[in-house]
Amino acid sequence: MLKALCIFFLIFLSSLLQAQVIGKIEVLGNKKTRTEVITREMRLKIGSIADSASIELDRRKIESLGLFDKVDATFRDSTLKITVDERWFIWPVPEVFNAENSFTFSKFKNIFTSWNGLAEEKVTLKLSLKHTNFRGNNEKLSASVSLGYNAGYELFYLIPWLTDKKLILQTMLFRRTLEVESEFDNSWQPLNLSSLKTLEQGGFLTLGRQIGFDHKIFAGVGYRNVQSQKDEPIKDIFLSPKENDKLPSLLLSYIFDTRDLIFYPNKGIYFESTFQRIGLTSTTANYWKSFVDARYFFPISKHQTLGFHILSQNSKGKVPVYDRYVLGSIYTVRGHFRDQRDGEQLFLTSIAYRFPILKTKHYKVRSFDFSEDYTDNFKFGISGELFFDSGDAWYQDSQRPNSFSDLQKGFGFGLNFHIPYREVIRTEFAFDEKFKFEFLLGIFVSF
């Protein structure tokens, strides 16, 4: 009797497992995107055991491609069905930057009443034309022109999957003017200039390879030519006495990424480490730069996440003024956005608690006849965030922060608006140690 029950149980268990085995994978809705672009993001293959957690992870990995407004994944009758709703892939993207990190009514008035107002108010208008799915291969192609204070152009091309070797190729050509934001020159004397701008032109070429699902390695070469934009000579700013620095470079990088959704992670780890050598001989440029970015996302529940972020940038050797790090620019302690610090070393850490306020849903929007296929699933949702940041920047020869009290600190709360195409637009209400208030706007999640 017992033997018969055991045999019956084994037969039942075998049939149950067989019912969960994937016998077929269907991909629907990809009119321009190649099917292999989608399936290569999936851990599940034909013959895999289908479970709800694995299906949801693959769904979010496909969503992370940024090519679809909505991704659905269902499993029934041994068939895993992936249904996607494609986005419109070619978009003009306008962006506005201000070198002083502030906008006022008088600035906007001057900008719109005079073409020279852009430069006068240190405002840059960047116009980009981007193709996010070139040839249906998830290749990124963009061209941009910047007008106003920091004028220039950029051409960028990325192939995320080249041949069966899982190679990654990206290249960029650029010409741009940039403002030097450092406080000191190369002799550590105060840089008493109201404005110092450089002209940079050059490019880079990077070749990488994806290893498995979570690992990527890169090697690259680059070249920059940096010149002064002032007519009179400026002492101790450039490495070359002719104020015309030629900077060849080599780069090595490693990325480990297990995040479920890169635009707004609920769980996973992101780690990036990059080493760059600037100057291949010791005649002029001869210094190193390194970059470490570590993020960990711990799910408290299905829609609540605790995130941790540590960023470290370091330099070794004689770093020119224009190539130093700035805290308060791309990377900032919220609450100290306008209190910029520069240096050759930079450290930043953040903690964030994220939670839903208005559940993200998809809505049908119809405005033009041609947009019918691309506006059926526009998403919108709101989530909240409580955050705490701390960080600092310092020079190689100066004393580094010895204690927590030496760091810039900021805290506050924010609202993340989940929208199509830009994924997240955020508003943040930040305070520094003295409870001085800042209102911040940004695109994409903070980390």
Short mmCIF file of C-alpha atoms in Angstrom, two decimals:
data_model
loop_
_atom_site.label_atom_id
_atom_site.label_comp_id
_atom_site.label_asym_id
_atom_site.label_seq_id
_atom_site.Cartn_x
_atom_site.Cartn_y
_atom_site.Cartn_z
CA MET A 1 0.00 0.00 0.00
CA LEU A 2 2.78 2.42 0.97
CA LYS A 3 4.72 1.52 -2.16
CA ALA A 4 1.69 2.25 -4.32
CA LEU A 5 1.19 5.64 -2.65
CA CYS A 6 4.83 6.54 -3.25
CA ILE A 7 4.58 5.60 -6.92
CA PHE A 8 1.37 7.62 -7.27
CA PHE A 9 3.01 10.63 -5.58
CA LEU A 10 6.04 10.44 -7.87
CA ILE A 11 3.84 10.21 -10.96
CA PHE A 12 1.78 13.19 -9.75
CA LEU A 13 4.91 15.22 -8.98
CA SER A 14 6.41 14.36 -12.38
CA SER A 15 3.27 15.45 -14.21
CA LEU A 16 3.13 18.65 -12.18
CA LEU A 17 6.73 19.53 -13.01
CA GLN A 18 6.18 18.64 -16.65
CA ALA A 19 3.25 21.04 -16.76
CA GLN A 20 5.62 23.84 -15.61
CA VAL A 21 8.32 23.09 -18.19
CA ILE A 22 8.52 25.69 -20.96
CA GLY A 23 7.92 23.99 -24.28
CA LYS A 24 7.56 27.12 -26.42
CA ILE A 25 8.35 30.84 -26.20
CA GLU A 26 6.27 33.30 -28.23
CA VAL A 27 7.11 36.99 -28.67
CA LEU A 28 4.30 39.23 -29.90
CA GLY A 29 4.03 42.95 -30.71
CA ASN A 30 7.62 43.57 -31.82
CA LYS A 31 7.02 45.11 -35.22
CA LYS A 32 10.49 46.64 -35.59
CA THR A 33 12.50 45.11 -32.77
CA ARG A 34 14.17 41.82 -33.63
CA THR A 35 12.93 38.88 -31.57
CA GLU A 36 16.44 37.93 -30.46
CA VAL A 37 16.87 41.38 -28.88
CA ILE A 38 14.09 40.38 -26.49
CA THR A 39 14.88 36.70 -25.92
CA ARG A 40 18.56 37.29 -25.16
CA GLU A 41 17.51 39.26 -22.05
CA MET A 42 15.63 36.23 -20.70
CA ARG A 43 17.01 33.72 -18.23
CA LEU A 44 14.17 31.35 -19.03
CA LYS A 45 14.65 29.15 -22.09
CA ILE A 46 12.82 26.22 -23.66
CA GLY A 47 13.12 23.38 -21.16
CA SER A 48 13.32 25.69 -18.12
CA ILE A 49 10.95 25.35 -15.18
CA ALA A 50 8.56 28.31 -15.20
CA ASP A 51 7.81 29.99 -11.89
CA SER A 52 6.22 33.35 -11.19
CA ALA A 53 9.39 34.95 -9.78
CA SER A 54 11.51 33.99 -12.80
CA ILE A 55 8.83 35.13 -15.24
CA GLU A 56 8.52 38.50 -13.50
CA LEU A 57 12.31 38.96 -13.47
CA ASP A 58 12.51 38.31 -17.22
CA ARG A 59 9.60 40.69 -17.82
CA ARG A 60 11.40 43.48 -15.96
CA LYS A 61 14.68 42.74 -17.76
CA ILE A 62 12.91 43.16 -21.10
CA GLU A 63 11.29 46.37 -19.82
CA SER A 64 14.79 47.61 -18.90
CA LEU A 65 15.66 47.74 -22.60
CA GLY A 66 13.70 50.99 -22.74
CA LEU A 67 12.12 50.03 -26.06
CA PHE A 68 8.58 49.28 -24.93
CA ASP A 69 5.77 51.14 -23.20
CA LYS A 70 4.45 47.90 -21.72
CA VAL A 71 5.69 44.33 -21.35
CA ASP A 72 3.42 41.41 -20.39
CA ALA A 73 4.53 37.84 -19.69
CA THR A 74 2.11 34.91 -19.28
CA PHE A 75 2.61 31.15 -19.04
CA ARG A 76 -0.11 28.75 -20.10
CA ASP A 77 -0.20 25.28 -21.68
CA SER A 78 3.61 25.02 -21.63
CA THR A 79 3.90 28.27 -23.64
CA LEU A 80 5.61 31.38 -22.30
CA LYS A 81 4.10 34.34 -24.13
CA ILE A 82 5.87 37.72 -24.14
CA THR A 83 3.74 40.61 -25.41
CA VAL A 84 5.35 44.02 -25.95
CA ASP A 85 4.03 47.40 -26.99
CA GLU A 86 6.73 49.22 -28.94
CA ARG A 87 7.61 52.87 -28.49
CA TRP A 88 8.31 55.45 -31.13
CA PHE A 89 12.09 55.26 -31.49
CA ILE A 90 13.12 58.58 -33.08
CA TRP A 91 12.76 61.65 -30.90
CA PRO A 92 14.09 65.21 -30.71
CA VAL A 93 15.16 65.87 -27.11
CA PRO A 94 15.61 69.46 -25.83
CA GLU A 95 17.60 70.05 -22.63
CA VAL A 96 18.48 73.23 -20.73
CA PHE A 97 21.54 73.65 -18.47
CA ASN A 98 22.68 76.58 -16.36
CA ALA A 99 26.32 76.91 -15.28
CA GLU A 100 25.29 78.66 -12.06
CA ASN A 101 22.81 75.93 -11.08
CA SER A 102 20.00 78.45 -10.70
CA PHE A 103 17.11 79.81 -12.74
CA THR A 104 15.22 83.02 -12.04
CA PHE A 105 12.48 84.93 -13.83
CA SER A 106 14.98 87.56 -15.00
CA LYS A 107 17.13 84.82 -16.55
CA PHE A 108 14.22 83.44 -18.55
CA LYS A 109 13.18 86.93 -19.62
CA ASN A 110 16.67 87.74 -20.90
CA ILE A 111 16.97 84.37 -22.67
CA PHE A 112 13.73 84.71 -24.61
CA THR A 113 14.09 88.39 -25.49
CA SER A 114 17.62 88.16 -26.90
CA TRP A 115 19.51 85.39 -28.69
CA ASN A 116 22.67 86.50 -26.86
CA GLY A 117 20.79 86.05 -23.61
CA LEU A 118 21.72 82.35 -23.55
CA ALA A 119 25.42 83.13 -23.23
CA GLU A 120 24.88 86.16 -21.00
CA GLU A 121 22.95 84.12 -18.46
CA LYS A 122 25.34 81.13 -18.72
CA VAL A 123 22.55 79.00 -20.15
CA THR A 124 23.09 76.18 -22.64
CA LEU A 125 20.31 74.84 -24.86
CA LYS A 126 21.03 71.32 -26.08
CA LEU A 127 19.03 69.89 -28.98
CA SER A 128 19.43 66.17 -29.65
CA LEU A 129 18.01 63.82 -32.24
CA LYS A 130 18.07 60.27 -30.89
CA HIS A 131 17.28 56.91 -32.42
CA THR A 132 16.93 54.42 -29.56
CA ASN A 133 16.40 51.28 -31.67
CA PHE A 134 18.46 51.70 -34.82
CA ARG A 135 18.01 48.76 -37.26
CA GLY A 136 15.74 47.10 -34.68
CA ASN A 137 18.85 45.94 -32.78
CA ASN A 138 18.57 48.21 -29.72
CA GLU A 139 21.44 50.25 -31.16
CA LYS A 140 21.65 53.85 -29.96
CA LEU A 141 22.40 56.61 -32.45
CA SER A 142 22.31 60.29 -31.53
CA ALA A 143 23.46 63.69 -32.76
CA SER A 144 23.24 66.82 -30.64
CA VAL A 145 24.00 70.51 -30.97
CA SER A 146 24.47 72.83 -27.98
CA LEU A 147 23.80 76.55 -28.30
CA GLY A 148 24.52 79.38 -25.90
CA TYR A 149 27.08 79.38 -23.11
CA ASN A 150 28.68 75.94 -23.62
CA ALA A 151 28.28 75.54 -27.37
CA GLY A 152 29.32 72.42 -29.25
CA TYR A 153 28.17 69.15 -30.80
CA GLU A 154 28.25 65.40 -30.11
CA LEU A 155 27.86 62.29 -32.28
CA PHE A 156 27.30 58.97 -30.47
CA TYR A 157 26.77 55.38 -31.59
CA LEU A 158 26.31 52.25 -29.45
CA ILE A 159 25.97 48.62 -30.57
CA PRO A 160 25.02 46.60 -27.46
CA TRP A 161 25.35 43.15 -29.07
CA LEU A 162 27.87 42.60 -31.86
CA THR A 163 28.18 39.07 -33.30
CA ASP A 164 27.66 35.87 -31.32
CA LYS A 165 30.61 36.80 -29.09
CA LYS A 166 28.35 39.25 -27.21
CA LEU A 167 30.62 42.18 -28.04
CA ILE A 168 29.68 45.78 -27.23
CA LEU A 169 30.92 48.69 -29.34
CA GLN A 170 30.47 52.39 -28.61
CA THR A 171 32.05 55.49 -30.06
CA MET A 172 31.68 59.25 -29.73
CA LEU A 173 33.01 62.37 -31.47
CA PHE A 174 32.60 65.76 -29.78
CA ARG A 175 33.49 69.42 -29.81
CA ARG A 176 32.37 71.52 -26.84
CA THR A 177 33.18 74.50 -24.68
CA LEU A 178 33.19 74.00 -20.92
CA GLU A 179 33.53 76.29 -17.93
CA VAL A 180 36.33 75.53 -15.48
CA GLU A 181 34.81 75.32 -12.01
CA SER A 182 37.95 74.86 -9.89
CA GLU A 183 38.95 77.17 -7.02
CA PHE A 184 42.74 76.80 -7.45
CA ASP A 185 45.26 76.66 -10.28
CA ASN A 186 47.94 73.98 -10.75
CA SER A 187 50.21 75.76 -8.23
CA TRP A 188 47.43 75.74 -5.61
CA GLN A 189 46.95 79.49 -5.83
CA PRO A 190 43.40 80.91 -5.80
CA LEU A 191 41.97 81.02 -9.29
CA ASN A 192 40.74 84.61 -9.38
CA LEU A 193 38.80 84.45 -12.63
CA SER A 194 35.14 85.33 -13.06
CA SER A 195 34.95 82.80 -15.88
CA LEU A 196 37.40 80.46 -17.58
CA LYS A 197 36.29 78.34 -20.51
CA THR A 198 38.06 75.66 -22.49
CA LEU A 199 37.47 74.29 -25.97
CA GLU A 200 37.55 70.48 -26.01
CA GLN A 201 37.41 68.29 -29.09
CA GLY A 202 38.12 64.62 -29.59
CA GLY A 203 36.49 61.24 -29.30
CA PHE A 204 36.67 57.73 -27.90
CA LEU A 205 36.19 54.14 -29.00
CA THR A 206 35.28 51.40 -26.51
CA LEU A 207 35.00 47.67 -27.08
CA GLY A 208 33.34 45.48 -24.46
CA ARG A 209 31.99 42.02 -23.94
CA GLN A 210 29.05 40.68 -21.98
CA ILE A 211 29.86 37.61 -19.87
CA GLY A 212 26.77 35.68 -18.87
CA PHE A 213 23.85 37.89 -17.91
CA ASP A 214 25.36 40.07 -15.20
CA HIS A 215 28.99 40.84 -16.11
CA LYS A 216 30.51 43.24 -18.65
CA ILE A 217 34.12 44.19 -19.33
CA PHE A 218 35.36 47.10 -21.45
CA ALA A 219 38.60 48.43 -22.91
CA GLY A 220 38.80 51.76 -24.69
CA VAL A 221 41.00 54.42 -26.24
CA GLY A 222 40.31 58.13 -26.37
CA TYR A 223 41.79 61.46 -27.34
CA ARG A 224 41.05 65.02 -26.24
CA ASN A 225 42.54 68.31 -27.32
CA VAL A 226 41.91 71.04 -24.73
CA GLN A 227 42.58 74.72 -25.49
CA SER A 228 42.04 78.00 -23.71
CA GLN A 229 39.19 80.24 -24.83
CA LYS A 230 40.85 83.39 -23.46
CA ASP A 231 43.01 85.64 -25.65
CA GLU A 232 45.59 86.41 -22.96
CA PRO A 233 47.78 83.63 -21.48
CA ILE A 234 46.71 82.14 -18.16
CA LYS A 235 49.43 80.75 -15.91
CA ASP A 236 49.18 77.32 -14.22
CA ILE A 237 45.93 76.21 -15.80
CA PHE A 238 47.10 73.93 -18.59
CA LEU A 239 49.79 71.27 -18.57
CA SER A 240 51.33 72.61 -21.78
CA PRO A 241 52.91 76.10 -21.76
CA LYS A 242 51.17 76.70 -25.10
CA GLU A 243 47.78 76.21 -23.38
CA ASN A 244 46.97 73.44 -25.83
CA ASP A 245 46.89 70.07 -24.06
CA LYS A 246 46.80 66.84 -26.05
CA LEU A 247 45.38 64.03 -23.93
CA PRO A 248 45.42 60.46 -25.28
CA SER A 249 43.92 57.94 -22.86
CA LEU A 250 43.38 54.24 -22.18
CA LEU A 251 40.45 52.82 -20.23
CA LEU A 252 39.54 49.54 -18.52
CA SER A 253 36.13 48.98 -16.94
CA TYR A 254 34.09 46.24 -15.28
CA ILE A 255 30.33 46.21 -14.56
CA PHE A 256 28.30 43.78 -12.47
CA ASP A 257 24.55 44.36 -12.67
CA THR A 258 21.73 42.24 -11.22
CA ARG A 259 19.08 44.98 -10.92
CA ASP A 260 15.62 43.82 -11.90
CA LEU A 261 14.63 47.14 -13.52
CA ILE A 262 17.43 49.58 -14.23
CA PHE A 263 15.16 52.66 -14.40
CA TYR A 264 13.68 52.10 -10.94
CA PRO A 265 15.16 49.03 -9.18
CA ASN A 266 13.29 47.09 -6.54
CA LYS A 267 16.13 44.66 -5.87
CA GLY A 268 19.60 43.84 -7.06
CA ILE A 269 23.20 45.05 -7.11
CA TYR A 270 25.05 47.42 -9.42
CA PHE A 271 28.84 47.69 -9.27
CA GLU A 272 31.11 49.54 -11.68
CA SER A 273 34.86 50.00 -11.50
CA THR A 274 36.81 52.02 -14.09
CA PHE A 275 40.49 52.89 -14.41
CA GLN A 276 41.73 55.47 -16.89
CA ARG A 277 45.26 56.45 -17.85
CA ILE A 278 45.56 59.94 -19.34
CA GLY A 279 48.78 60.56 -21.25
CA LEU A 280 50.70 57.66 -22.76
CA THR A 281 54.10 59.32 -22.19
CA SER A 282 55.36 61.61 -19.45
CA THR A 283 56.06 64.57 -21.73
CA THR A 284 52.89 66.50 -20.81
CA ALA A 285 49.91 64.63 -19.37
CA ASN A 286 50.73 61.84 -16.95
CA TYR A 287 47.97 60.99 -14.48
CA TRP A 288 45.44 58.32 -13.51
CA LYS A 289 41.74 58.48 -12.71
CA SER A 290 39.56 55.80 -11.14
CA PHE A 291 35.82 55.49 -10.59
CA VAL A 292 33.88 53.12 -8.31
CA ASP A 293 30.07 53.10 -8.17
CA ALA A 294 28.31 50.59 -5.89
CA ARG A 295 24.53 50.32 -5.36
CA TYR A 296 22.45 47.83 -3.42
CA PHE A 297 18.65 47.63 -3.46
CA PHE A 298 16.88 45.66 -0.73
CA PRO A 299 13.15 44.98 -1.25
CA ILE A 300 11.14 45.61 1.91
CA SER A 301 8.02 44.52 0.05
CA LYS A 302 6.95 44.11 -3.57
CA HIS A 303 6.79 47.88 -4.09
CA GLN A 304 8.96 49.27 -1.26
CA THR A 305 12.73 49.43 -1.50
CA LEU A 306 15.67 50.51 0.61
CA GLY A 307 18.59 51.64 -1.55
CA PHE A 308 22.25 52.26 -0.69
CA HIS A 309 24.76 54.07 -2.90
CA ILE A 310 28.52 54.67 -2.57
CA LEU A 311 30.50 56.61 -5.18
CA SER A 312 34.25 57.20 -5.15
CA GLN A 313 36.35 59.08 -7.72
CA ASN A 314 40.12 59.27 -7.31
CA SER A 315 43.12 60.74 -9.13
CA LYS A 316 46.87 60.27 -8.99
CA GLY A 317 49.46 62.50 -10.61
CA LYS A 318 49.28 66.10 -11.80
CA VAL A 319 45.66 66.64 -12.80
CA PRO A 320 44.92 69.77 -14.87
CA VAL A 321 42.45 72.26 -13.48
CA TYR A 322 39.79 71.50 -16.08
CA ASP A 323 39.83 67.74 -15.33
CA ARG A 324 39.12 67.86 -11.60
CA TYR A 325 35.99 66.49 -9.99
CA VAL A 326 33.13 68.74 -8.89
CA LEU A 327 30.70 67.88 -6.11
CA GLY A 328 27.52 69.81 -6.84
CA SER A 329 27.49 69.26 -10.58
CA ILE A 330 26.65 65.82 -12.00
CA TYR A 331 27.05 64.33 -8.53
CA THR A 332 25.66 66.34 -5.66
CA VAL A 333 24.69 66.24 -2.02
CA ARG A 334 21.06 67.23 -2.15
CA GLY A 335 20.71 70.29 0.07
CA HIS A 336 24.09 71.57 -1.20
CA PHE A 337 23.32 71.73 -4.92
CA ARG A 338 24.61 75.31 -5.25
CA ASP A 339 27.47 74.84 -2.79
CA GLN A 340 30.00 73.35 -5.18
CA ARG A 341 33.30 71.83 -4.09
CA ASP A 342 36.03 70.70 -6.45
CA GLY A 343 39.04 68.46 -5.99
CA GLU A 344 41.01 65.48 -7.22
CA GLN A 345 39.19 63.02 -4.97
CA LEU A 346 35.43 62.76 -4.50
CA PHE A 347 33.25 60.69 -2.20
CA LEU A 348 29.44 60.50 -2.13
CA THR A 349 27.05 58.20 -0.31
CA SER A 350 23.25 58.04 -0.27
CA ILE A 351 20.48 56.12 1.45
CA ALA A 352 16.93 56.17 0.06
CA TYR A 353 13.60 54.63 1.03
CA ARG A 354 11.18 54.44 -1.91
CA PHE A 355 7.49 53.67 -1.71
CA PRO A 356 4.43 53.89 -3.99
CA ILE A 357 1.92 56.74 -3.79
CA LEU A 358 -0.09 56.31 -6.99
CA LYS A 359 0.24 52.89 -8.60
CA THR A 360 1.71 53.00 -12.09
CA LYS A 361 -0.96 52.29 -14.70
CA HIS A 362 -1.09 52.44 -18.49
CA TYR A 363 -3.41 54.80 -20.34
CA LYS A 364 -4.48 55.07 -23.96
CA VAL A 365 -3.70 58.47 -25.52
CA ARG A 366 -4.74 59.40 -29.05
CA SER A 367 -3.57 62.67 -30.56
CA PHE A 368 -2.57 61.95 -34.18
CA ASP A 369 -3.56 59.21 -36.60
CA PHE A 370 0.03 58.03 -37.07
CA SER A 371 0.51 57.66 -33.30
CA GLU A 372 -2.22 55.06 -32.84
CA ASP A 373 0.23 52.18 -32.44
CA TYR A 374 2.54 54.12 -30.13
CA THR A 375 0.21 55.71 -27.59
CA ASP A 376 -1.94 52.80 -26.44
CA ASN A 377 0.00 52.19 -23.23
CA PHE A 378 1.40 55.43 -21.85
CA LYS A 379 2.30 54.81 -18.22
CA PHE A 380 1.87 57.18 -15.30
CA GLY A 381 2.45 56.73 -11.60
CA ILE A 382 3.87 58.51 -8.56
CA SER A 383 6.21 57.19 -5.91
CA GLY A 384 7.80 58.85 -2.91
CA GLU A 385 11.35 58.89 -1.62
CA LEU A 386 13.01 59.75 1.68
CA PHE A 387 16.74 60.32 1.28
CA PHE A 388 19.96 61.19 3.07
CA ASP A 389 23.19 62.18 1.26
CA SER A 390 26.71 62.94 2.42
CA GLY A 391 29.94 63.59 0.57
CA ASP A 392 32.96 65.77 -0.05
CA ALA A 393 35.68 66.61 -2.58
CA TRP A 394 39.32 67.33 -1.78
CA TYR A 395 42.80 67.55 -3.30
CA GLN A 396 45.55 64.93 -3.20
CA ASP A 397 47.83 67.10 -1.07
CA SER A 398 45.13 68.38 1.26
CA GLN A 399 43.70 66.69 4.31
CA ARG A 400 40.88 64.32 3.48
CA PRO A 401 37.73 64.29 5.66
CA ASN A 402 38.56 62.52 8.91
CA SER A 403 35.08 62.21 10.34
CA PHE A 404 31.43 62.29 9.44
CA SER A 405 31.20 65.88 10.68
CA ASP A 406 33.60 67.03 7.93
CA LEU A 407 31.26 65.93 5.14
CA GLN A 408 28.51 67.86 3.42
CA LYS A 409 25.17 66.40 4.49
CA GLY A 410 21.65 66.75 3.16
CA PHE A 411 18.29 65.09 3.58
CA GLY A 412 14.72 65.43 2.43
CA PHE A 413 11.90 63.87 0.48
CA GLY A 414 10.94 63.69 -3.15
CA LEU A 415 8.29 62.67 -5.64
CA ASN A 416 9.15 60.41 -8.59
CA PHE A 417 6.78 60.72 -11.54
CA HIS A 418 6.84 57.60 -13.71
CA ILE A 419 6.20 58.62 -17.30
CA PRO A 420 6.83 57.16 -20.78
CA TYR A 421 10.13 57.64 -22.59
CA ARG A 422 11.97 59.57 -19.85
CA GLU A 423 10.98 56.88 -17.29
CA VAL A 424 11.25 59.09 -14.18
CA ILE A 425 11.05 62.83 -13.59
CA ARG A 426 11.69 63.74 -9.98
CA THR A 427 11.07 66.70 -7.71
CA GLU A 428 13.00 66.90 -4.46
CA PHE A 429 12.67 69.00 -1.33
CA ALA A 430 16.12 69.01 0.27
CA PHE A 431 17.65 70.50 3.42
CA ASP A 432 21.25 70.93 4.52
CA GLU A 433 22.64 70.61 8.06
CA LYS A 434 21.28 74.05 8.96
CA PHE A 435 17.84 73.22 7.50
CA LYS A 436 18.38 75.55 4.54
CA PHE A 437 15.83 74.53 1.90
CA GLU A 438 16.37 73.69 -1.79
CA PHE A 439 13.86 72.65 -4.43
CA LEU A 440 15.38 70.41 -7.09
CA LEU A 441 14.21 69.00 -10.42
CA GLY A 442 15.81 66.07 -12.19
CA ILE A 443 15.32 63.37 -14.79
CA PHE A 444 15.78 59.67 -14.02
CA VAL A 445 15.91 58.20 -10.54
CA SER A 446 18.65 59.59 -8.27
CA PHE A 447 20.55 56.27 -8.25
#
